Amino acid sequence: MKKVFVLGVGAQGSTVAQRLDEHPGVAEIVCADYDQNAVDGLVKTLRKARGVRVDGSKTQEIIAAARGADILVNALPVEFGKQALDAALAVKANYQDFAAPSNILDGSFDDLEIYLDGFRVLYGEYGKRFAKIGKTAIVGTGSAPGLICVAARRAVRELDSCDTINMLVYDGGEAKRFLPFWWSPVVALGDMAENGVAFIDGKLTLTEGFSLPVSRKFPEMGGKEVTMVEHMHDEPIYMGINADTHFKGARNIYFKYGGVGIDFARPLARAGLLSREAVEIGGQMVVPFDVILHHLPPAPKYREEIREILDEGLVADEGALVVEAYGQKDRKDVMVDVHIFAPGVVESFERSGLTAEMYQTGQCGYLFTKMLIEGEFHQRGVISTDMLDDGQVDRYLGLAAEIDITLSVELKDDSH
């Protein structure tokens, strides 16, 4: 019987905790967050949980609260990653992170080499430390990154060699009320404020945010043409680092994003309103990013508030999650077209009382937790979700299918 420590009880952490409450192999869940009201509100709905207030910026507080845990699940924003990672090592727990700790070294996406050094430390030094205590740390465990990385691994299985991988995400779920993001606004807006990153000609490269558009007509959206652009996400970093070992020598890897959030953020970025640099306005120093963030509503996570949004009505309930892998099969140029199907906003709520974001990202994250609980990771050290072996890929996709998150895989001629 396992004890699981869930750090952060926002939309994703709370979803993981709810699913853990149903697992027969879990004896205790410790729900931790700086927001005591959020902790109390979640714990009262669970049978196996207790709550504790923890400041995620303080490693010793996490350690004190997490002692005895078999698994530490970090669902806090990326700036708390190092503290959570260090705490997992201190209490000798397996570790899971929805993102990847970006604060191992100081730096930003504007200084790509320093940022990449952080990943080298993560896989290298931290990997050795987790391996030494016989534990697994797995990062990037939501839907994107996470499920989409597993789908990319499934796609390249069809190829003898790979040249290009496109990960295309379109999020068109739109409420009538002002709700540009269905997940953490600080995470969403933070990503929108950054440059993108892509693996181009075998090298990780910064790209301009909102640039390099691609358009597709997705059948799951009725053939409607949509456009996706460069956007900061970790997938090209993971997969670029692992291109030769896990992606059959891919030379180009892109993550493209489109939809309501992009449409909201693009004009703000063009106007300089996503800048984190203070400017003087009317004699007052103001950080534009903080002003915008202050006016964004939080992500809905409780059943009653989700129901209220749905009762008000939706403008649209549509989206697509697609992987395209281009390469060679039997000496022919081909493209593997993988589409991921999952319940939309309304269906997610009808099934589970969750938003589509919580259903996909939170539950896809939980499936990695379930695999940790059930001892399905033989790797020791630090891995990202693009590093699963074929058996783990099949196991994960089988678990996803049980909650009606499924894949279609089609091999197409690309000779033209």
Coordinates of C-alpha atoms in Angstrom, one line a residue:
M1 CA 0.0 0.0 0.0
K2 CA 1.4 3.3 -1.1
K3 CA 1.5 6.8 0.4
V4 CA 1.3 9.6 -2.2
F5 CA 2.2 13.2 -1.6
V6 CA 0.5 15.6 -4.0
L7 CA 2.1 19.0 -4.0
G8 CA -0.2 21.6 -5.5
V9 CA -4.0 21.2 -5.5
G10 CA -5.0 23.3 -8.5
A11 CA -6.8 21.8 -11.5
Q12 CA -4.3 19.1 -12.2
G13 CA -3.2 18.1 -8.6
S14 CA -6.8 17.9 -7.5
T15 CA -7.6 15.6 -10.4
V16 CA -4.7 13.3 -9.5
A17 CA -5.8 13.2 -5.8
Q18 CA -9.4 12.3 -6.8
R19 CA -8.2 9.4 -8.9
L20 CA -5.7 8.2 -6.3
D21 CA -8.6 8.0 -3.8
E22 CA -10.1 5.3 -6.0
H23 CA -6.9 3.2 -6.3
P24 CA -6.9 0.1 -4.1
G25 CA -3.1 0.2 -3.8
V26 CA -3.1 3.7 -2.2
A27 CA -3.4 3.8 1.6
E28 CA -2.9 7.6 2.1
I29 CA -2.9 10.8 0.1
V30 CA -1.3 13.9 1.5
C31 CA -2.6 17.0 -0.3
A32 CA -0.4 20.1 0.1
D33 CA -0.6 23.6 -1.0
Y34 CA 0.0 27.2 0.2
D35 CA -3.8 27.8 -0.1
Q36 CA -5.3 26.2 3.0
N37 CA -8.8 26.8 1.7
A38 CA -8.1 24.9 -1.5
V39 CA -6.5 22.0 0.5
D40 CA -9.5 21.8 2.9
G41 CA -12.0 22.0 0.0
L42 CA -10.4 19.0 -1.7
V43 CA -9.7 16.9 1.3
K44 CA -13.3 16.9 2.5
T45 CA -14.3 15.2 -0.8
L46 CA -11.8 12.3 -0.4
R47 CA -11.7 9.3 1.8
K48 CA -8.0 8.6 2.1
A49 CA -6.6 12.1 2.2
R50 CA -5.4 14.6 4.7
G51 CA -4.3 18.1 4.1
V52 CA -1.3 20.3 5.0
R53 CA -0.3 23.8 4.2
V54 CA 3.1 24.0 2.5
D55 CA 5.1 26.8 1.0
G56 CA 6.4 25.3 -2.2
S57 CA 9.3 27.7 -2.3
K58 CA 10.7 26.2 0.9
T59 CA 12.3 22.8 0.4
Q60 CA 12.4 22.0 4.1
E61 CA 8.7 22.6 4.5
I62 CA 8.0 20.1 1.6
I63 CA 10.4 17.6 3.2
A64 CA 8.7 17.8 6.6
A65 CA 5.3 17.2 5.1
A66 CA 6.3 14.5 2.6
R67 CA 8.2 12.2 5.0
G68 CA 7.2 8.5 4.4
A69 CA 5.8 9.1 1.0
D70 CA 6.5 6.6 -1.7
I71 CA 5.7 9.0 -4.5
L72 CA 5.8 12.8 -4.7
V73 CA 3.6 14.3 -7.4
N74 CA 4.5 17.9 -8.2
A75 CA 1.6 19.9 -9.7
L76 CA 3.0 23.3 -8.9
P77 CA 4.3 25.9 -11.4
V78 CA 7.7 25.2 -12.9
E79 CA 9.5 27.7 -10.6
F80 CA 9.0 25.4 -7.7
G81 CA 10.4 22.4 -9.4
K82 CA 13.9 22.3 -7.9
Q83 CA 12.5 22.5 -4.3
A84 CA 10.1 19.6 -5.0
L85 CA 12.8 17.5 -6.7
D86 CA 15.2 18.0 -3.8
A87 CA 12.5 17.1 -1.4
A88 CA 11.8 13.8 -3.2
L89 CA 15.4 12.9 -3.0
A90 CA 15.5 13.8 0.7
V91 CA 12.6 11.6 1.6
K92 CA 13.7 8.9 -0.9
A93 CA 10.5 9.0 -2.9
N94 CA 9.7 8.4 -6.6
Y95 CA 9.0 11.7 -8.3
Q96 CA 6.5 12.9 -10.9
D97 CA 6.3 16.4 -12.4
F98 CA 3.7 17.7 -14.8
A99 CA 6.4 19.9 -16.3
A100 CA 10.1 19.9 -15.8
P101 CA 12.0 21.8 -13.1
S102 CA 13.2 24.9 -15.0
N103 CA 14.8 26.5 -11.9
I104 CA 17.6 24.1 -11.5
L105 CA 19.9 26.8 -12.9
D106 CA 19.2 30.5 -13.2
G107 CA 18.3 31.5 -16.7
S108 CA 15.4 32.0 -19.1
F109 CA 14.3 30.9 -22.5
D110 CA 16.1 33.9 -23.9
D111 CA 19.3 32.2 -22.9
L112 CA 18.9 28.8 -24.4
E113 CA 22.3 27.4 -23.5
I114 CA 21.8 28.1 -19.8
Y115 CA 18.3 26.6 -20.0
L116 CA 19.6 23.5 -21.7
D117 CA 22.4 23.3 -19.1
G118 CA 19.5 22.9 -16.6
F119 CA 18.2 19.9 -18.5
R120 CA 21.7 18.4 -18.6
V121 CA 21.9 18.7 -14.8
L122 CA 18.4 17.2 -14.5
Y123 CA 19.1 14.1 -16.6
G124 CA 22.7 13.9 -15.5
E125 CA 23.4 14.9 -11.9
Y126 CA 19.8 14.5 -10.6
G127 CA 19.5 11.3 -12.6
K128 CA 22.5 9.8 -10.9
R129 CA 21.1 10.8 -7.5
F130 CA 17.7 9.2 -8.1
A131 CA 19.4 6.1 -9.5
K132 CA 21.6 5.8 -6.4
I133 CA 18.5 5.5 -4.2
G134 CA 16.8 3.2 -6.6
K135 CA 14.0 5.6 -7.5
T136 CA 12.4 6.9 -10.7
A137 CA 11.8 10.6 -11.5
I138 CA 9.5 11.2 -14.5
V139 CA 8.9 14.7 -15.9
G140 CA 6.5 16.1 -18.4
T141 CA 3.5 14.1 -17.4
G142 CA 0.3 15.8 -18.5
S143 CA -1.3 15.7 -21.9
A144 CA 1.2 18.0 -23.6
P145 CA 3.9 17.3 -22.6
G146 CA 3.0 13.7 -21.6
L147 CA 0.4 12.0 -23.7
I148 CA 1.6 13.7 -26.8
C149 CA 5.2 12.5 -26.2
V150 CA 3.9 8.9 -25.8
A151 CA 2.0 9.4 -29.1
A152 CA 5.1 10.6 -30.8
R153 CA 6.9 7.4 -29.6
R154 CA 4.1 5.4 -31.0
A155 CA 4.3 7.2 -34.3
V156 CA 8.0 6.6 -34.9
R157 CA 7.5 2.9 -34.3
E158 CA 6.1 2.8 -37.8
L159 CA 9.2 4.3 -39.4
D160 CA 12.6 2.9 -40.3
S161 CA 14.1 6.4 -40.0
C162 CA 12.6 9.8 -39.0
D163 CA 13.3 13.3 -40.3
T164 CA 10.6 15.6 -38.9
I165 CA 8.0 15.4 -36.1
N166 CA 5.3 18.0 -35.8
M167 CA 3.2 18.2 -32.6
L168 CA 0.1 20.2 -33.3
V169 CA -2.4 21.3 -30.6
Y170 CA -5.5 23.3 -31.2
D171 CA -7.6 24.2 -28.2
G172 CA -10.9 25.7 -29.3
G173 CA -13.0 25.2 -26.2
E174 CA -14.5 28.6 -25.6
A175 CA -16.9 29.7 -22.9
K176 CA -19.4 32.6 -23.3
R177 CA -17.9 34.2 -20.1
F178 CA -14.4 35.6 -20.2
L179 CA -12.2 32.6 -19.7
P180 CA -9.1 32.6 -22.0
F181 CA -7.4 29.7 -20.2
W182 CA -8.9 26.5 -18.7
W183 CA -5.7 25.8 -16.8
S184 CA -3.4 27.9 -14.6
P185 CA -3.3 31.5 -15.9
V186 CA 0.2 32.1 -14.6
V187 CA 1.5 29.1 -16.4
A188 CA -0.4 29.8 -19.6
L189 CA 0.4 33.4 -19.8
G190 CA 4.1 32.7 -18.8
D191 CA 4.4 30.4 -21.8
M192 CA 2.8 32.9 -24.1
A193 CA 5.3 35.5 -23.0
E194 CA 8.3 33.4 -24.0
N195 CA 10.1 32.6 -27.2
G196 CA 9.4 29.2 -28.6
V197 CA 12.0 26.5 -29.1
A198 CA 12.3 23.9 -31.9
F199 CA 14.8 21.2 -32.9
I200 CA 15.9 22.4 -36.4
D201 CA 18.5 20.6 -38.5
G202 CA 19.6 18.7 -35.5
K203 CA 20.0 21.7 -33.2
L204 CA 17.8 23.1 -30.5
T205 CA 16.9 26.6 -31.6
L206 CA 15.0 29.6 -30.2
T207 CA 12.0 30.6 -32.4
E208 CA 9.9 33.8 -32.1
G209 CA 6.7 33.2 -30.3
F210 CA 3.6 33.2 -32.5
S211 CA 5.8 32.7 -35.6
L212 CA 6.1 30.0 -38.3
P213 CA 2.4 29.3 -38.7
V214 CA 1.1 26.0 -40.1
S215 CA -2.5 25.4 -41.1
R216 CA -4.4 22.1 -41.2
K217 CA -7.9 20.8 -41.8
F218 CA -8.6 18.4 -39.1
P219 CA -11.4 15.8 -39.6
E220 CA -12.2 15.8 -35.9
M221 CA -13.1 19.5 -36.3
G222 CA -15.3 18.9 -39.3
G223 CA -12.6 19.7 -41.8
K224 CA -12.4 23.3 -40.5
E225 CA -9.0 24.9 -41.3
V226 CA -7.1 26.1 -38.3
T227 CA -3.7 27.7 -37.8
M228 CA -1.1 26.9 -35.1
V229 CA 2.1 28.8 -34.3
E230 CA 5.4 28.5 -32.4
H231 CA 4.8 28.3 -28.7
M232 CA 7.1 27.6 -25.7
H233 CA 6.7 24.0 -24.7
D234 CA 9.3 21.5 -23.4
E235 CA 8.6 18.6 -25.9
P236 CA 11.1 19.7 -28.6
I237 CA 13.7 19.9 -25.8
Y238 CA 13.1 16.4 -24.5
M239 CA 12.8 14.9 -27.9
G240 CA 15.7 16.8 -29.4
I241 CA 18.0 15.6 -26.6
N242 CA 16.7 12.1 -27.2
A243 CA 16.3 12.2 -31.0
D244 CA 18.9 9.6 -31.8
T245 CA 18.0 7.2 -28.9
H246 CA 14.2 7.3 -29.1
F247 CA 13.1 9.0 -32.3
K248 CA 15.1 7.3 -35.0
G249 CA 17.4 10.2 -35.8
A250 CA 14.8 12.9 -36.2
R251 CA 16.4 16.2 -37.3
N252 CA 13.4 18.5 -36.9
I253 CA 10.9 18.6 -34.1
Y254 CA 8.3 21.3 -33.6
F255 CA 5.5 22.1 -31.2
K256 CA 2.7 24.3 -32.6
Y257 CA -0.3 25.7 -30.7
G258 CA -3.4 27.4 -31.7
G259 CA -6.9 28.3 -30.4
V260 CA -8.5 30.6 -27.9
G261 CA -5.5 31.2 -25.7
I262 CA -3.2 32.1 -28.6
D263 CA -5.9 34.4 -30.1
F264 CA -6.1 36.2 -26.7
A265 CA -2.4 36.4 -26.0
R266 CA -1.0 37.4 -29.4
P267 CA -2.2 41.0 -29.4
L268 CA -1.1 41.4 -25.8
A269 CA 2.4 40.2 -26.8
R270 CA 2.5 42.6 -29.8
A271 CA 1.6 45.5 -27.5
G272 CA 4.3 44.7 -25.0
L273 CA 1.7 43.8 -22.3
L274 CA 3.4 40.4 -21.6
S275 CA 6.6 42.0 -20.6
R276 CA 7.9 41.3 -17.1
E277 CA 10.0 44.5 -17.1
A278 CA 8.6 47.4 -15.0
V279 CA 7.6 50.6 -16.8
E280 CA 6.6 53.9 -15.3
I281 CA 3.0 54.9 -15.9
G282 CA 1.7 58.1 -14.3
G283 CA 4.5 58.1 -11.8
Q284 CA 4.0 54.5 -10.8
M285 CA 6.2 51.5 -11.7
V286 CA 4.0 48.8 -13.2
V287 CA 4.9 45.3 -14.5
P288 CA 2.6 44.8 -17.6
F289 CA 2.5 41.0 -17.2
D290 CA 1.4 41.3 -13.6
V291 CA -1.4 43.7 -14.5
I292 CA -2.8 41.3 -17.2
L293 CA -2.5 38.3 -14.9
H294 CA -4.3 40.1 -12.1
H295 CA -7.4 40.5 -14.4
L296 CA -7.5 36.8 -15.5
P297 CA -10.0 34.5 -13.9
P298 CA -8.6 31.4 -12.2
A299 CA -9.0 28.0 -13.8
P300 CA -12.3 26.4 -12.8
K301 CA -11.8 23.2 -10.9
Y302 CA -14.9 22.6 -8.7
R303 CA -18.0 20.9 -10.0
E304 CA -20.4 23.7 -9.2
E305 CA -18.4 26.4 -10.9
I306 CA -17.9 24.2 -14.0
R307 CA -21.6 23.5 -14.1
E308 CA -22.3 27.3 -13.9
I309 CA -20.0 27.9 -16.9
L310 CA -21.7 25.2 -18.9
D311 CA -25.1 26.4 -18.0
E312 CA -24.2 29.9 -19.3
G313 CA -23.2 28.2 -22.6
L314 CA -20.2 27.6 -24.8
V315 CA -19.2 29.4 -27.9
A316 CA -17.3 26.3 -29.2
D317 CA -16.3 22.9 -27.9
E318 CA -13.7 21.7 -30.3
G319 CA -10.0 20.9 -30.5
A320 CA -7.3 18.6 -31.9
L321 CA -4.2 16.9 -30.6
V322 CA -2.1 15.6 -33.5
V323 CA 1.4 14.1 -34.2
E324 CA 2.9 14.0 -37.7
A325 CA 6.1 12.0 -38.1
Y326 CA 7.8 12.2 -41.5
G327 CA 10.5 9.7 -42.6
Q328 CA 11.1 6.5 -44.5
K329 CA 9.6 3.1 -44.4
D330 CA 10.9 0.4 -46.7
R331 CA 12.8 3.0 -48.6
K332 CA 9.7 5.1 -49.3
D333 CA 8.9 8.6 -48.0
V334 CA 5.9 8.3 -45.7
M335 CA 4.1 10.3 -43.0
V336 CA 2.6 8.8 -39.9
D337 CA -0.5 10.7 -39.0
V338 CA -1.6 10.2 -35.3
H339 CA -4.7 11.8 -34.0
I340 CA -5.6 11.7 -30.3
F341 CA -9.3 11.7 -29.4
A342 CA -10.7 12.7 -26.0
P343 CA -13.9 13.9 -24.5
G344 CA -14.6 17.6 -25.0
V345 CA -15.7 20.2 -22.5
V346 CA -19.3 19.1 -22.1
E347 CA -18.6 15.3 -22.3
S348 CA -15.8 15.6 -19.7
F349 CA -18.1 17.2 -17.2
E350 CA -20.9 14.7 -17.9
R351 CA -18.5 11.8 -17.4
S352 CA -16.6 13.0 -14.3
G353 CA -17.5 16.5 -13.2
L354 CA -14.2 17.8 -14.7
T355 CA -13.3 20.3 -17.4
A356 CA -11.8 18.9 -20.6
E357 CA -8.4 20.3 -19.5
M358 CA -8.6 18.5 -16.1
Y359 CA -10.0 15.3 -17.8
Q360 CA -7.1 15.2 -20.3
T361 CA -4.1 16.8 -18.5
G362 CA -5.0 15.7 -14.9
Q363 CA -6.1 12.2 -15.8
C364 CA -3.3 11.7 -18.3
G365 CA -1.0 12.7 -15.5
Y366 CA -2.6 10.3 -13.1
L367 CA -2.0 7.4 -15.4
F368 CA 1.8 8.0 -15.0
T369 CA 1.2 8.0 -11.2
K370 CA -0.8 4.8 -11.5
M371 CA 2.2 3.2 -13.4
L372 CA 4.5 4.3 -10.7
I373 CA 2.3 2.9 -8.0
E374 CA 2.1 -0.4 -9.9
G375 CA 5.9 -0.7 -10.5
E376 CA 5.7 -0.3 -14.3
F377 CA 8.9 1.8 -14.6
H378 CA 12.1 -0.2 -14.6
Q379 CA 14.1 2.9 -15.4
R380 CA 16.0 4.4 -12.4
G381 CA 17.1 8.0 -12.5
V382 CA 15.4 10.8 -14.4
I383 CA 13.3 10.2 -17.5
S384 CA 10.9 12.3 -19.5
T385 CA 7.7 10.9 -21.0
D386 CA 9.3 10.5 -24.5
M387 CA 11.7 7.9 -23.0
L388 CA 9.1 5.1 -22.4
D389 CA 10.0 1.8 -24.0
D390 CA 7.5 0.1 -26.4
G391 CA 5.9 -2.0 -23.6
Q392 CA 5.3 1.1 -21.4
V393 CA 3.9 3.0 -24.4
D394 CA 1.4 0.2 -25.1
R395 CA 0.5 0.0 -21.4
Y396 CA 0.0 3.7 -21.1
L397 CA -2.1 3.9 -24.2
G398 CA -4.2 1.0 -23.0
L399 CA -4.9 2.8 -19.7
A400 CA -5.8 5.9 -21.6
A401 CA -8.2 4.0 -23.7
E402 CA -10.0 2.9 -20.5
I403 CA -11.0 6.6 -20.0
D404 CA -11.8 7.0 -23.7
I405 CA -8.6 8.8 -24.7
T406 CA -7.7 6.9 -27.9
L407 CA -5.3 7.1 -30.9
S408 CA -5.7 6.6 -34.6
V409 CA -2.5 5.8 -36.4
E410 CA -2.4 6.1 -40.2
L411 CA 0.6 5.6 -42.6
K412 CA 0.4 7.8 -45.6
D413 CA 2.5 8.1 -48.7
D414 CA 4.6 11.3 -48.7
S415 CA 6.4 10.9 -52.0
H416 CA 5.0 14.1 -53.3

